[in-house]
PDB file of C-alpha atoms in Angstrom:
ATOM      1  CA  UNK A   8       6.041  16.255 -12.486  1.00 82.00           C
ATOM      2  CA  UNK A   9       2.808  18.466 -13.092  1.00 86.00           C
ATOM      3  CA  UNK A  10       1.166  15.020 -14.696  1.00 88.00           C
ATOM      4  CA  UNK A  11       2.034  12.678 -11.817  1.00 87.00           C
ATOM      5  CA  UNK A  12       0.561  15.360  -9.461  1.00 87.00           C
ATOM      6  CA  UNK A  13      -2.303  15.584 -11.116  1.00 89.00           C
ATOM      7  CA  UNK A  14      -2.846  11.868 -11.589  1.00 85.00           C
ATOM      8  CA  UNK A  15      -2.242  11.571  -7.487  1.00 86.00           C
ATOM      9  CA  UNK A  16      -5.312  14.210  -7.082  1.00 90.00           C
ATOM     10  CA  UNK A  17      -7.464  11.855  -9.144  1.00 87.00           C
ATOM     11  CA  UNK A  18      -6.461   8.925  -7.137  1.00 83.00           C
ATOM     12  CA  UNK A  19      -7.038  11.114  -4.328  1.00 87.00           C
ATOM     13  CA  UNK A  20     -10.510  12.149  -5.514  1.00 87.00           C
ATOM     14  CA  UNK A  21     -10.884   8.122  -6.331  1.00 84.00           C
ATOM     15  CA  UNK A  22      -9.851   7.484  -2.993  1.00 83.00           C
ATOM     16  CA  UNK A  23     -11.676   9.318  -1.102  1.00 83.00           C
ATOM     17  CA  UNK A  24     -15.279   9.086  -2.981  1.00 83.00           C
ATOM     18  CA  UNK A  25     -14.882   5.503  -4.034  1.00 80.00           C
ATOM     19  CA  UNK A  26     -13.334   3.833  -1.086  1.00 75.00           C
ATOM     20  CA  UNK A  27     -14.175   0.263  -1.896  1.00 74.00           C
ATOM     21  CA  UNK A  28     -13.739   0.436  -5.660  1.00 82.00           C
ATOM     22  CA  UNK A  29     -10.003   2.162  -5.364  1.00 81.00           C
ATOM     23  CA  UNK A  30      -9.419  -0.930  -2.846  1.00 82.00           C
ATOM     24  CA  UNK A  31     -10.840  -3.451  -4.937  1.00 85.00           C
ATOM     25  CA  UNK A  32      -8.831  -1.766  -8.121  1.00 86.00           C
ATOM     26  CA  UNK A  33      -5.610  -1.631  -6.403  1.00 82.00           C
ATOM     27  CA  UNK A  34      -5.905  -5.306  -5.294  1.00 88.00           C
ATOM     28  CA  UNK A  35      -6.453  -6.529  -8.958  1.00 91.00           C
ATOM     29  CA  UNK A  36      -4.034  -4.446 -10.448  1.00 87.00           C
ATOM     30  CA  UNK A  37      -1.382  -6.097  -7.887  1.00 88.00           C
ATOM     31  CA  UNK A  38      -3.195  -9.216  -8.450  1.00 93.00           C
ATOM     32  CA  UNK A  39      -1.798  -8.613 -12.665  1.00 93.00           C
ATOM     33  CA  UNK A  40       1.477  -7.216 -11.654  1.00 92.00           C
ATOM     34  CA  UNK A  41       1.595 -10.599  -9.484  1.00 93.00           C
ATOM     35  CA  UNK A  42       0.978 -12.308 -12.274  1.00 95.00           C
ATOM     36  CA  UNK A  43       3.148 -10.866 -14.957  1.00 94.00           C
ATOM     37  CA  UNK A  44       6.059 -11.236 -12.629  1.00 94.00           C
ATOM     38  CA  UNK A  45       5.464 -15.019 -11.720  1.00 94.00           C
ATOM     39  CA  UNK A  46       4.893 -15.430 -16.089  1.00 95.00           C
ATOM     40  CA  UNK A  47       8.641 -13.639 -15.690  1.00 94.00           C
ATOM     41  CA  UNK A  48       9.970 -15.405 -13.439  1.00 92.00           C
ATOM     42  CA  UNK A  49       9.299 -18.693 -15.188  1.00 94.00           C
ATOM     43  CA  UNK A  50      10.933 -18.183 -18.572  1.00 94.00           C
ATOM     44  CA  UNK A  51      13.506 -16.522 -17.187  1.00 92.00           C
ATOM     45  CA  UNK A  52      14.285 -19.585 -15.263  1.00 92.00           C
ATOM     46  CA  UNK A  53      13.586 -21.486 -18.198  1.00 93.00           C
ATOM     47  CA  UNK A  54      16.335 -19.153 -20.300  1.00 92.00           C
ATOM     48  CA  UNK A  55      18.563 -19.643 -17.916  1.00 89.00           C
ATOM     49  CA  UNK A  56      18.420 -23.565 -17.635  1.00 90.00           C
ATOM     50  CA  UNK A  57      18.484 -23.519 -21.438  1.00 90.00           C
ATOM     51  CA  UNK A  58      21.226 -21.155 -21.727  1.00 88.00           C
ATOM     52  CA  UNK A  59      23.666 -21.741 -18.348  1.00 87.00           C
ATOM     53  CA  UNK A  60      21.816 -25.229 -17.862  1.00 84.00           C
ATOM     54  CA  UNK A  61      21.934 -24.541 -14.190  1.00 83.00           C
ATOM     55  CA  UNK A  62      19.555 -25.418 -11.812  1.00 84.00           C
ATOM     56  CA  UNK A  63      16.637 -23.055 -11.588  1.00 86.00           C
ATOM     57  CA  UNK A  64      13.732 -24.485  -9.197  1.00 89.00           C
ATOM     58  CA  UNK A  65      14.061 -21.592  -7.101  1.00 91.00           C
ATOM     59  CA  UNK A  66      13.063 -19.338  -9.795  1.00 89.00           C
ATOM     60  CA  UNK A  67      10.487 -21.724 -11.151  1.00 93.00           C
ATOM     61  CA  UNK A  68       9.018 -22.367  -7.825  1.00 94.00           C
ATOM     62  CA  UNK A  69       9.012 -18.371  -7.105  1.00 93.00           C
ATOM     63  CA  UNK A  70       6.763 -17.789 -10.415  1.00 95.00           C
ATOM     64  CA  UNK A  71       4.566 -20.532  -9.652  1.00 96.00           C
ATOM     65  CA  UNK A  72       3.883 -19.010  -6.216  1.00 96.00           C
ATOM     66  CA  UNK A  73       3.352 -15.229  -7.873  1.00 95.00           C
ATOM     67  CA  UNK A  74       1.025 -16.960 -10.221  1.00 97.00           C
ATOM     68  CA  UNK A  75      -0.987 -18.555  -7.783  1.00 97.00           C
ATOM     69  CA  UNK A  76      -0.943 -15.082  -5.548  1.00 96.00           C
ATOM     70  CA  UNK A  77      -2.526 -13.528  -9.116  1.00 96.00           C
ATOM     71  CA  UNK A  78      -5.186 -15.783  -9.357  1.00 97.00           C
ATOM     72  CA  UNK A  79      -6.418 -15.385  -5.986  1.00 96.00           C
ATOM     73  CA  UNK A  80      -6.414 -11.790  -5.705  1.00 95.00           C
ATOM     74  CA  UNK A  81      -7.358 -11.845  -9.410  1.00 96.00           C
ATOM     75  CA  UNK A  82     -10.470 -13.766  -8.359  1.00 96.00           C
ATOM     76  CA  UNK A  83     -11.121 -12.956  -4.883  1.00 95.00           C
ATOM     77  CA  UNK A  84     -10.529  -9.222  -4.087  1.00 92.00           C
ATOM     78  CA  UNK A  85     -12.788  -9.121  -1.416  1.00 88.00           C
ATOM     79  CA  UNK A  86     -11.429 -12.053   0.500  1.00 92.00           C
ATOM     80  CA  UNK A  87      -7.669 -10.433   0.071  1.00 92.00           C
ATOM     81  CA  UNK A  88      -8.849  -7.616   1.567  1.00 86.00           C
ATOM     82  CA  UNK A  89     -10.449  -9.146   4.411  1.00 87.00           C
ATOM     83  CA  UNK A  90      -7.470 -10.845   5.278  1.00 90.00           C
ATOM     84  CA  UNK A  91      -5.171  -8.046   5.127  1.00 86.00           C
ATOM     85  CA  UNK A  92      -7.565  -6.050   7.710  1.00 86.00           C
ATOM     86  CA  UNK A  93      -7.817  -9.455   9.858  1.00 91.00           C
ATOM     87  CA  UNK A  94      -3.743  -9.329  10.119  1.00 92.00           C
ATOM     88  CA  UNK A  95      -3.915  -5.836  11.094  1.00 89.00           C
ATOM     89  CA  UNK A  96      -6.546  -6.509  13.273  1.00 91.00           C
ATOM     90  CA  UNK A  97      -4.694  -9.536  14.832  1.00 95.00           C
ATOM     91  CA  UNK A  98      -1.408  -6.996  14.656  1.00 94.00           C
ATOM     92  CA  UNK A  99      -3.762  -4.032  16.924  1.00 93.00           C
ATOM     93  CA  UNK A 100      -5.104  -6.745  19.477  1.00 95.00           C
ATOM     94  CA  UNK A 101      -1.560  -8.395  19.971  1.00 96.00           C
ATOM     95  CA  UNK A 102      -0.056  -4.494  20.259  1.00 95.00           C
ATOM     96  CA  UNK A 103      -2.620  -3.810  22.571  1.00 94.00           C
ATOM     97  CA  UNK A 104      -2.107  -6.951  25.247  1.00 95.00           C
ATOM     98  CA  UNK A 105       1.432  -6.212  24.814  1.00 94.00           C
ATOM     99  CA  UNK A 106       1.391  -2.942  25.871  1.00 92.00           C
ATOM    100  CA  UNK A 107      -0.922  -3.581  28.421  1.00 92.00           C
ATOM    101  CA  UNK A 108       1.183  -5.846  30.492  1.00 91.00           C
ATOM    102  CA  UNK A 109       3.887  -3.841  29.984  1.00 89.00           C
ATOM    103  CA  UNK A 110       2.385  -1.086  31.796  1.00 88.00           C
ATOM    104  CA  UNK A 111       2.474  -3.158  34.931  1.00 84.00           C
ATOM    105  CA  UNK A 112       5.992  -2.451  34.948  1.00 81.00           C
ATOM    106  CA  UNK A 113       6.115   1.421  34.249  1.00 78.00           C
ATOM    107  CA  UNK A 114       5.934   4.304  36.548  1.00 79.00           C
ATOM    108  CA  UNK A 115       2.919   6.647  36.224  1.00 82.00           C
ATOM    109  CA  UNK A 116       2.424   8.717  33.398  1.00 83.00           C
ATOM    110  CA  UNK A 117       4.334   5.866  31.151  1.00 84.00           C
ATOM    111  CA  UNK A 118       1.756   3.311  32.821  1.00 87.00           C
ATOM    112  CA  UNK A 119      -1.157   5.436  32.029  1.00 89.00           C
ATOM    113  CA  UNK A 120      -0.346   6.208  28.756  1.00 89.00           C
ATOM    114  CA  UNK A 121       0.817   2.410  27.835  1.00 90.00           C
ATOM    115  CA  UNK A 122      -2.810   1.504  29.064  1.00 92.00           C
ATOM    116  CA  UNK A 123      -4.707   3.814  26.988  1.00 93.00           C
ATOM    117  CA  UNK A 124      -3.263   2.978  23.908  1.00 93.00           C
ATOM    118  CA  UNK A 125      -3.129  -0.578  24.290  1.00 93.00           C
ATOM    119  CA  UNK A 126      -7.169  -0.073  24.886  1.00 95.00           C
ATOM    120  CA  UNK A 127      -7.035   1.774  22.040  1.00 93.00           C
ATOM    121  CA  UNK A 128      -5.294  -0.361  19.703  1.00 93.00           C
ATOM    122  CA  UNK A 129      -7.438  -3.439  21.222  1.00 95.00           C
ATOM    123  CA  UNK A 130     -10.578  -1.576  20.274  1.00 93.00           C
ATOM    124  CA  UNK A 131      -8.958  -1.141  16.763  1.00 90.00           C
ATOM    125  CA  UNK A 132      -8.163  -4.723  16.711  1.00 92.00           C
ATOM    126  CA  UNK A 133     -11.666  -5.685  17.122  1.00 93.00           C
ATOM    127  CA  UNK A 134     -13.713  -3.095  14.965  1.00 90.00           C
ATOM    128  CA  UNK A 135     -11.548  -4.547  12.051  1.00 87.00           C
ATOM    129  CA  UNK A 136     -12.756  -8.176  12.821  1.00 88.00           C
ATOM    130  CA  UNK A 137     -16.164  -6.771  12.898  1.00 89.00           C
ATOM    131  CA  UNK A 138     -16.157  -4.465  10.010  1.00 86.00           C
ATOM    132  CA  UNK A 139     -13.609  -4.997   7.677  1.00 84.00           C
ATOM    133  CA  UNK A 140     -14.562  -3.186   5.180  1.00 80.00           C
ATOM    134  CA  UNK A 141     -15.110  -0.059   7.054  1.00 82.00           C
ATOM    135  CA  UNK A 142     -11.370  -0.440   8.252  1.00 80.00           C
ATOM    136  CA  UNK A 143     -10.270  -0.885   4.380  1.00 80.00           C
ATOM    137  CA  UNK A 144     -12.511   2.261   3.237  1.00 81.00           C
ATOM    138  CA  UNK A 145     -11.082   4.180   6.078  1.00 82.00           C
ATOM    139  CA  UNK A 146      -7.338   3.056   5.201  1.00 81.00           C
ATOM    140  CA  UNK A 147      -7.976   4.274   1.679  1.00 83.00           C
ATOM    141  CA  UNK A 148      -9.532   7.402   2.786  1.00 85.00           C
ATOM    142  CA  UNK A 149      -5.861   8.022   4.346  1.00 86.00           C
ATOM    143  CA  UNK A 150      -4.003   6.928   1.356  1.00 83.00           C
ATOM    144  CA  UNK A 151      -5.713   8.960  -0.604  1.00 86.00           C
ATOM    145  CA  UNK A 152      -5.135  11.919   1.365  1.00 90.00           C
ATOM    146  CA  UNK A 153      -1.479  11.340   1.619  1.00 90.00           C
ATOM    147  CA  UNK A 154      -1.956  10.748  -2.278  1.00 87.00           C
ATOM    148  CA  UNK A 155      -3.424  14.102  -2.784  1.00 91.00           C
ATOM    149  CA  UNK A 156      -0.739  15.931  -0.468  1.00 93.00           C
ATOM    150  CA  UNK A 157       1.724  14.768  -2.949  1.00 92.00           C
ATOM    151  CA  UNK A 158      -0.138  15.738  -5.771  1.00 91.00           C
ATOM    152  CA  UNK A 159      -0.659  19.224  -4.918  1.00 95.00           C
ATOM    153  CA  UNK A 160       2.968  19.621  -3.501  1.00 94.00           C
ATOM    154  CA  UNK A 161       4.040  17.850  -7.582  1.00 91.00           C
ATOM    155  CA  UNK A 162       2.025  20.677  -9.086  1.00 93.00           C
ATOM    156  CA  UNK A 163       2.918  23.807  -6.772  1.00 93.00           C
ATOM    157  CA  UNK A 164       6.534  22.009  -7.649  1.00 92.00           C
ATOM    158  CA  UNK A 165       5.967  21.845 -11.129  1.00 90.00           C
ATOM    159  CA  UNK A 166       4.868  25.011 -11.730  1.00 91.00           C
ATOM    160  CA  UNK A 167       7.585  26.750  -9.700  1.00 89.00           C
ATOM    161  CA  UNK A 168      10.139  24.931 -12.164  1.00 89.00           C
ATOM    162  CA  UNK A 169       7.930  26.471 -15.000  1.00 86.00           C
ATOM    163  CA  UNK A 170       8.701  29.890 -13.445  1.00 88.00           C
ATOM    164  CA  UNK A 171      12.190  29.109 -12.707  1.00 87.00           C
ATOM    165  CA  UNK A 172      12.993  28.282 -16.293  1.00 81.00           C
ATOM    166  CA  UNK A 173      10.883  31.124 -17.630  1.00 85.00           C
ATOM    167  CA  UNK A 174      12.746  33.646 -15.314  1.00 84.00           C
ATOM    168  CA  UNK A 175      16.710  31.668 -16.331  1.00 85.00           C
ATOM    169  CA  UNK A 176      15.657  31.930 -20.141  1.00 83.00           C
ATOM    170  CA  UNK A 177      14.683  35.745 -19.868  1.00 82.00           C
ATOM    171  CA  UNK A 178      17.967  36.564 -18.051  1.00 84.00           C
ATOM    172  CA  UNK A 179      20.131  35.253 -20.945  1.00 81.00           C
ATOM    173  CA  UNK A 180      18.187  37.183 -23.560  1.00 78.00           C
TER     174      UNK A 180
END
């Protein structure tokens, strides 16, 4: 418990002062874990047909697919991560129009408050479109502070179960 806390206050501290690096990281190392399950996928499909001689294109057409999800965010972090901020983007502008007309049929403080925050999420829909980046350094910034939340709470936890078993082992002596 005390190491995992630890290790989320370095991806904290990661997060926070390299923004676009932790982003770029965590996309690749997805991009492998993409890739080692598609590589799975495959000869256990293959296994299967050999052993059970069943039909297995699911499976074969699954690790194909995780394979070619590896080699694009494998080779092109930068556009992954664009197009995850565009969805959201897409997602806050959608929200926002939604919400918007919705108001027309609310009474007044529902109404008011329906209208500010689908302005709000329609502004949020278009700074991601304009900086994307930004958006993805700010997302990580927030990750990582959830991140090192946990970690602390691991280590005050950790060390707490130190004391407890100190305190249990001096009671039976």
């Amino acid at each position: 418990m005390l190491l995992d806390g630890l290790c989320y206050i370095a991806l904290c501290a990661l997060s926070i002062i390299y923004g676009s690096q932790a982003l770029t990281l965590l996309v690749l190392i997805f991009g492998i874990y993409r890739g080692l399950m598609g590589a799975l996928a495959i000869i256990s499909a293959l296994i299967i047909r050999s052993k059970y001689g069943s039909s297995v294109s699911f499976g074969i057409a699954r690790g194909i697919l995780d394979l070619l999800i590896a080699v694009l965010f494998l080779t092109n972090p930068s556009f992954v991560i664009k197009f995850i901020v565009f969805i959201i983007g897409m997602w806050g502008i959608i929200s926002g129009i939604i919400l918007l007309i919705a108001s027309g049929r609310s009474g007044s403080a529902a109404k008011i408050v329906k209208i500010v925050i689908g302005i709000l999420l329609i502004a949020f829909g278009i700074f991601a479109f304009v900086n994307p980046i930004g958006l993805a350094n700010f997302f990580m910034m927030i990750i990582g502070l959830f991140l090192g939340v946990s970690g602390i709470f691991l280590v005050v936890q950790s060390i707490n179960m130190k004391k407890n078993d100190s305190q249990i082992k001096h009671e039976k002596q």
